[in-house]
Amino acid sequence: MLGSVYRAELPDGKILAVKKLDKRVSDQQTDDEFLELINSIDRIRHPNIVELIGYCAEHGQRLLIYEYCSNGSLQDALHSDDEFKTRLSWNARIRIALGAARALEYLHEQFQPSVVHRNFKSANILLDDDVSVRVSDCGLAPLITKGSVSQLSGQLLTAYGYGAPEFESGIYTYQSDIYSFGVVMLELLTGRQSYDRTRPRGEQFLVRWAIPQLHDIDALSKMVDPSLKGNYPAKSLSNFADIISRCVQSEPEFRPAMSEVVLYLINMIRKESQQSESNE
């Protein structure tokens, strides 16, 4: 919605990602406001966040130049590339969730002033060579907080199944990011899209379909992505579902802080590691 992304190659062979901002979006900011935005984004530095390399603002166009992530987005990995999807083991999925959680924890709780992502979804979770996570579009919320663009962004997030219930009241906070994160975790768990119009009506919105089943062990095991072929510890699956359940609470105040989610996921990985060592 913010614009189109292109793959660019420099003369030295370095690959970059270039986001060309949609004119409707960029027209909402003066040149000074755009430069202020660039300076703010440039300060965002974290191993799990895509780094801004540079920008261009001339001839009525505004471009943002980012580091390039070779394995595309999590959305593509889960929903468009069956071969790549089979490489996403249960442990890899927990680690992807952890990388994304660390990015949001940094934005919400460590970066000053704190940042709301406002467009968190699997398409904005990029994967590097080693399937490490880089979250994109961080710091771009000012581009989608005004007028018709803000309204459209909320409608799109909701239409694609990522929008928290408070969106309907025009409210978007850190807790709304956490709800969207819970939806991404559901994608990792089930292998399903956040919204899929090809499914039966009651299954089209992933959250609505999944929530009633998250605490039913039998139903939960049937929800799991078939490409995992049963290769996951039942307890780990249950713990993952518990985190999801908390993140997608309809009341924002009941959702956990991202620092809590990070600790939960770290503990899950630690327990899995200990379990595998004891089995050797």
PDB file of C-alpha atoms in Angstrom, residues 19-196:
ATOM      1  CA  LYS A  19      10.781   1.154  -2.299  1.00  0.00           C
ATOM      2  CA  LYS A  20       9.107   3.731  -4.534  1.00  0.00           C
ATOM      3  CA  LEU A  21       6.528   5.497  -2.387  1.00  0.00           C
ATOM      4  CA  ASP A  22       3.039   5.819  -3.815  1.00  0.00           C
ATOM      5  CA  LYS A  23       2.317   9.433  -4.806  1.00  0.00           C
ATOM      6  CA  ARG A  24      -0.846   9.448  -2.706  1.00  0.00           C
ATOM      7  CA  VAL A  25       1.299   8.582   0.316  1.00  0.00           C
ATOM      8  CA  SER A  26       4.259  10.896  -0.338  1.00  0.00           C
ATOM      9  CA  ASP A  27       2.036  13.884  -1.187  1.00  0.00           C
ATOM     10  CA  GLN A  28       0.868  13.969   2.429  1.00  0.00           C
ATOM     11  CA  GLN A  29       4.317  15.082   3.571  1.00  0.00           C
ATOM     12  CA  THR A  30       6.277  18.241   2.871  1.00  0.00           C
ATOM     13  CA  ASP A  31       9.947  17.918   1.911  1.00  0.00           C
ATOM     14  CA  ASP A  32      10.956  18.875   5.451  1.00  0.00           C
ATOM     15  CA  GLU A  33       8.628  16.267   6.956  1.00  0.00           C
ATOM     16  CA  PHE A  34      10.039  13.622   4.618  1.00  0.00           C
ATOM     17  CA  LEU A  35      13.617  14.460   5.647  1.00  0.00           C
ATOM     18  CA  GLU A  36      12.569  14.304   9.295  1.00  0.00           C
ATOM     19  CA  LEU A  37      11.105  10.849   8.617  1.00  0.00           C
ATOM     20  CA  ILE A  38      14.349   9.720   6.944  1.00  0.00           C
ATOM     21  CA  ASN A  39      16.411  10.913   9.911  1.00  0.00           C
ATOM     22  CA  SER A  40      14.125   9.026  12.284  1.00  0.00           C
ATOM     23  CA  ILE A  41      14.265   5.778  10.268  1.00  0.00           C
ATOM     24  CA  ASP A  42      18.036   6.069   9.945  1.00  0.00           C
ATOM     25  CA  ARG A  43      18.330   5.860  13.742  1.00  0.00           C
ATOM     26  CA  ILE A  44      16.496   2.519  13.837  1.00  0.00           C
ATOM     27  CA  ARG A  45      19.270  -0.072  14.119  1.00  0.00           C
ATOM     28  CA  HIS A  46      18.584  -3.659  15.103  1.00  0.00           C
ATOM     29  CA  PRO A  47      19.740  -7.056  13.782  1.00  0.00           C
ATOM     30  CA  ASN A  48      16.124  -8.039  13.047  1.00  0.00           C
ATOM     31  CA  ILE A  49      15.133  -4.845  11.227  1.00  0.00           C
ATOM     32  CA  VAL A  50      15.863  -4.037   7.578  1.00  0.00           C
ATOM     33  CA  GLU A  51      18.459  -1.264   7.441  1.00  0.00           C
ATOM     34  CA  LEU A  52      17.837   1.929   5.482  1.00  0.00           C
ATOM     35  CA  ILE A  53      20.812   2.487   3.161  1.00  0.00           C
ATOM     36  CA  GLY A  54      19.740   5.755   1.558  1.00  0.00           C
ATOM     37  CA  TYR A  55      16.956   7.720  -0.090  1.00  0.00           C
ATOM     38  CA  CYS A  56      16.158   9.810  -3.155  1.00  0.00           C
ATOM     39  CA  ALA A  57      13.686  12.690  -3.437  1.00  0.00           C
ATOM     40  CA  GLU A  58      13.577  14.384  -6.825  1.00  0.00           C
ATOM     41  CA  HIS A  59      11.391  14.769  -9.919  1.00  0.00           C
ATOM     42  CA  GLY A  60       8.321  14.363  -7.731  1.00  0.00           C
ATOM     43  CA  GLN A  61       9.336  10.874  -6.618  1.00  0.00           C
ATOM     44  CA  ARG A  62      10.521   9.591  -3.258  1.00  0.00           C
ATOM     45  CA  LEU A  63      12.532   6.405  -2.985  1.00  0.00           C
ATOM     46  CA  LEU A  64      13.753   4.524   0.082  1.00  0.00           C
ATOM     47  CA  ILE A  65      16.786   2.279  -0.430  1.00  0.00           C
ATOM     48  CA  TYR A  66      17.175  -0.731   1.858  1.00  0.00           C
ATOM     49  CA  GLU A  67      19.438  -3.733   2.281  1.00  0.00           C
ATOM     50  CA  TYR A  68      18.237  -6.692   0.213  1.00  0.00           C
ATOM     51  CA  CYS A  69      16.995  -9.921   1.806  1.00  0.00           C
ATOM     52  CA  SER A  70      17.674 -12.866  -0.492  1.00  0.00           C
ATOM     53  CA  ASN A  71      14.949 -15.265   0.661  1.00  0.00           C
ATOM     54  CA  GLY A  72      12.006 -12.925   0.152  1.00  0.00           C
ATOM     55  CA  SER A  73       9.163 -12.569   2.611  1.00  0.00           C
ATOM     56  CA  LEU A  74       7.679 -14.965   5.136  1.00  0.00           C
ATOM     57  CA  GLN A  75       4.401 -14.614   3.257  1.00  0.00           C
ATOM     58  CA  ASP A  76       6.034 -15.993   0.104  1.00  0.00           C
ATOM     59  CA  ALA A  77       7.855 -18.724   2.041  1.00  0.00           C
ATOM     60  CA  LEU A  78       4.659 -19.978   3.673  1.00  0.00           C
ATOM     61  CA  HIS A  79       2.126 -19.459   0.923  1.00  0.00           C
ATOM     62  CA  SER A  80       3.869 -19.375  -2.470  1.00  0.00           C
ATOM     63  CA  ASP A  81       6.954 -21.590  -2.317  1.00  0.00           C
ATOM     64  CA  ASP A  82       6.126 -25.179  -1.364  1.00  0.00           C
ATOM     65  CA  GLU A  83       9.751 -26.297  -1.635  1.00  0.00           C
ATOM     66  CA  PHE A  84      11.008 -23.542   0.669  1.00  0.00           C
ATOM     67  CA  LYS A  85       8.119 -24.150   3.061  1.00  0.00           C
ATOM     68  CA  THR A  86       9.226 -27.734   3.677  1.00  0.00           C
ATOM     69  CA  ARG A  87      12.574 -26.350   4.893  1.00  0.00           C
ATOM     70  CA  LEU A  88      10.812 -24.372   7.609  1.00  0.00           C
ATOM     71  CA  SER A  89      11.031 -26.861  10.464  1.00  0.00           C
ATOM     72  CA  TRP A  90       9.127 -26.316  13.697  1.00  0.00           C
ATOM     73  CA  ASN A  91      12.283 -25.002  15.347  1.00  0.00           C
ATOM     74  CA  ALA A  92      12.898 -22.631  12.421  1.00  0.00           C
ATOM     75  CA  ARG A  93       9.363 -21.271  12.785  1.00  0.00           C
ATOM     76  CA  ILE A  94       9.836 -20.573  16.487  1.00  0.00           C
ATOM     77  CA  ARG A  95      13.084 -18.763  15.661  1.00  0.00           C
ATOM     78  CA  ILE A  96      11.359 -16.707  12.965  1.00  0.00           C
ATOM     79  CA  ALA A  97       8.688 -15.728  15.502  1.00  0.00           C
ATOM     80  CA  LEU A  98      11.434 -14.809  17.977  1.00  0.00           C
ATOM     81  CA  GLY A  99      13.266 -12.632  15.439  1.00  0.00           C
ATOM     82  CA  ALA A 100      10.070 -10.765  14.583  1.00  0.00           C
ATOM     83  CA  ALA A 101       9.211 -10.413  18.284  1.00  0.00           C
ATOM     84  CA  ARG A 102      12.641  -8.959  19.027  1.00  0.00           C
ATOM     85  CA  ALA A 103      12.155  -6.374  16.274  1.00  0.00           C
ATOM     86  CA  LEU A 104       8.829  -5.249  17.754  1.00  0.00           C
ATOM     87  CA  GLU A 105      10.245  -5.310  21.288  1.00  0.00           C
ATOM     88  CA  TYR A 106      12.991  -2.939  20.133  1.00  0.00           C
ATOM     89  CA  LEU A 107      10.529  -0.579  18.428  1.00  0.00           C
ATOM     90  CA  HIS A 108       8.018  -0.582  21.300  1.00  0.00           C
ATOM     91  CA  GLU A 109      10.230  -0.704  24.373  1.00  0.00           C
ATOM     92  CA  GLN A 110      13.851   0.169  23.568  1.00  0.00           C
ATOM     93  CA  PHE A 111      13.947   2.733  20.762  1.00  0.00           C
ATOM     94  CA  GLN A 112      13.360   6.350  21.810  1.00  0.00           C
ATOM     95  CA  PRO A 113      10.869   7.709  21.056  1.00  0.00           C
ATOM     96  CA  SER A 114       9.043   4.395  20.810  1.00  0.00           C
ATOM     97  CA  VAL A 115       7.630   3.365  17.435  1.00  0.00           C
ATOM     98  CA  VAL A 116       4.375   1.673  16.446  1.00  0.00           C
ATOM     99  CA  HIS A 117       4.863  -0.382  13.273  1.00  0.00           C
ATOM    100  CA  ARG A 118       1.230  -0.084  12.137  1.00  0.00           C
ATOM    101  CA  ASN A 119       1.562  -2.411   9.140  1.00  0.00           C
ATOM    102  CA  PHE A 120       2.847  -5.650  10.673  1.00  0.00           C
ATOM    103  CA  LYS A 121       2.196  -8.742   8.524  1.00  0.00           C
ATOM    104  CA  SER A 122       4.044 -11.721   7.066  1.00  0.00           C
ATOM    105  CA  ALA A 123       4.717  -9.786   3.834  1.00  0.00           C
ATOM    106  CA  ASN A 124       6.820  -7.360   5.910  1.00  0.00           C
ATOM    107  CA  ILE A 125       8.888 -10.098   7.552  1.00  0.00           C
ATOM    108  CA  LEU A 126      11.851 -10.705   5.257  1.00  0.00           C
ATOM    109  CA  LEU A 127      14.221 -13.671   5.396  1.00  0.00           C
ATOM    110  CA  ASP A 128      17.972 -13.540   4.833  1.00  0.00           C
ATOM    111  CA  ASP A 129      20.351 -16.232   3.518  1.00  0.00           C
ATOM    112  CA  ASP A 130      20.274 -18.165   6.803  1.00  0.00           C
ATOM    113  CA  VAL A 131      16.503 -17.587   7.241  1.00  0.00           C
ATOM    114  CA  SER A 132      17.188 -14.940   9.879  1.00  0.00           C
ATOM    115  CA  VAL A 133      14.454 -12.310  10.183  1.00  0.00           C
ATOM    116  CA  ARG A 134      14.490  -8.705   9.000  1.00  0.00           C
ATOM    117  CA  VAL A 135      11.277  -6.743   9.585  1.00  0.00           C
ATOM    118  CA  SER A 136      10.587  -4.097   6.936  1.00  0.00           C
ATOM    119  CA  ASP A 137       8.582  -0.839   6.863  1.00  0.00           C
ATOM    120  CA  CYS A 138       9.725   0.091  10.382  1.00  0.00           C
ATOM    121  CA  GLY A 139       9.328   3.790  11.121  1.00  0.00           C
ATOM    122  CA  LEU A 140       6.968   4.402   8.202  1.00  0.00           C
ATOM    123  CA  ALA A 141       3.828   4.786  10.336  1.00  0.00           C
ATOM    124  CA  PRO A 142       3.805   8.616   9.842  1.00  0.00           C
ATOM    125  CA  LEU A 143       3.100   7.943   6.160  1.00  0.00           C
ATOM    126  CA  ILE A 144      -0.119   6.109   6.985  1.00  0.00           C
ATOM    127  CA  THR A 145      -1.527   8.097   9.886  1.00  0.00           C
ATOM    128  CA  LYS A 146      -3.213  10.890   7.956  1.00  0.00           C
ATOM    129  CA  GLY A 147      -6.672  11.129   6.437  1.00  0.00           C
ATOM    130  CA  SER A 148      -7.706   8.785   3.673  1.00  0.00           C
ATOM    131  CA  VAL A 149      -4.397   6.886   3.690  1.00  0.00           C
ATOM    132  CA  SER A 150      -4.813   6.071   7.389  1.00  0.00           C
ATOM    133  CA  GLN A 151      -8.370   4.900   6.787  1.00  0.00           C
ATOM    134  CA  LEU A 152      -7.313   2.782   3.814  1.00  0.00           C
ATOM    135  CA  SER A 153      -4.392   1.188   5.680  1.00  0.00           C
ATOM    136  CA  GLY A 154      -6.704   0.175   8.522  1.00  0.00           C
ATOM    137  CA  GLN A 155      -9.255  -1.234   6.104  1.00  0.00           C
ATOM    138  CA  LEU A 156      -6.581  -3.236   4.270  1.00  0.00           C
ATOM    139  CA  LEU A 157      -5.063  -4.696   7.447  1.00  0.00           C
ATOM    140  CA  THR A 158      -8.535  -5.701   8.600  1.00  0.00           C
ATOM    141  CA  ALA A 159      -9.532  -7.067   5.180  1.00  0.00           C
ATOM    142  CA  TYR A 160      -6.435  -9.280   5.120  1.00  0.00           C
ATOM    143  CA  GLY A 161      -7.009 -10.536   8.643  1.00  0.00           C
ATOM    144  CA  TYR A 162      -4.263  -8.644  10.520  1.00  0.00           C
ATOM    145  CA  GLY A 163      -6.307  -5.759  11.929  1.00  0.00           C
ATOM    146  CA  ALA A 164      -7.073  -5.733  15.660  1.00  0.00           C
ATOM    147  CA  PRO A 165     -10.727  -5.215  16.711  1.00  0.00           C
ATOM    148  CA  GLU A 166     -10.005  -1.659  17.918  1.00  0.00           C
ATOM    149  CA  PHE A 167      -9.295  -0.707  14.291  1.00  0.00           C
ATOM    150  CA  GLU A 168     -13.033  -0.318  13.811  1.00  0.00           C
ATOM    151  CA  SER A 169     -12.899   2.623  16.245  1.00  0.00           C
ATOM    152  CA  GLY A 170      -9.956   4.189  14.437  1.00  0.00           C
ATOM    153  CA  ILE A 171      -7.555   3.246  17.247  1.00  0.00           C
ATOM    154  CA  TYR A 172      -4.061   1.875  16.613  1.00  0.00           C
ATOM    155  CA  THR A 173      -1.500   1.371  19.397  1.00  0.00           C
ATOM    156  CA  TYR A 174       1.420  -0.896  20.321  1.00  0.00           C
ATOM    157  CA  GLN A 175      -1.139  -3.494  21.382  1.00  0.00           C
ATOM    158  CA  SER A 176      -2.509  -3.476  17.828  1.00  0.00           C
ATOM    159  CA  ASP A 177       0.948  -4.470  16.557  1.00  0.00           C
ATOM    160  CA  ILE A 178       0.908  -7.327  19.078  1.00  0.00           C
ATOM    161  CA  TYR A 179      -2.421  -8.564  17.721  1.00  0.00           C
ATOM    162  CA  SER A 180      -0.974  -8.551  14.182  1.00  0.00           C
ATOM    163  CA  PHE A 181       2.065 -10.435  15.486  1.00  0.00           C
ATOM    164  CA  GLY A 182      -0.274 -13.100  16.893  1.00  0.00           C
ATOM    165  CA  VAL A 183      -1.814 -13.500  13.438  1.00  0.00           C
ATOM    166  CA  VAL A 184       1.661 -14.035  11.944  1.00  0.00           C
ATOM    167  CA  MET A 185       2.316 -16.695  14.599  1.00  0.00           C
ATOM    168  CA  LEU A 186      -0.908 -18.385  13.494  1.00  0.00           C
ATOM    169  CA  GLU A 187       0.400 -18.405   9.918  1.00  0.00           C
ATOM    170  CA  LEU A 188       3.590 -20.082  11.145  1.00  0.00           C
ATOM    171  CA  LEU A 189       1.556 -22.642  13.100  1.00  0.00           C
ATOM    172  CA  THR A 190      -1.007 -23.535  10.445  1.00  0.00           C
ATOM    173  CA  GLY A 191       0.656 -22.664   7.145  1.00  0.00           C
ATOM    174  CA  ARG A 192      -2.587 -20.894   6.245  1.00  0.00           C
ATOM    175  CA  GLN A 193      -2.991 -17.340   4.975  1.00  0.00           C
ATOM    176  CA  SER A 194      -4.391 -14.709   7.336  1.00  0.00           C
ATOM    177  CA  TYR A 195      -7.306 -14.376   4.924  1.00  0.00           C
ATOM    178  CA  ASP A 196      -8.173 -16.903   2.238  1.00  0.00           C
TER     179      ASP A 196
END
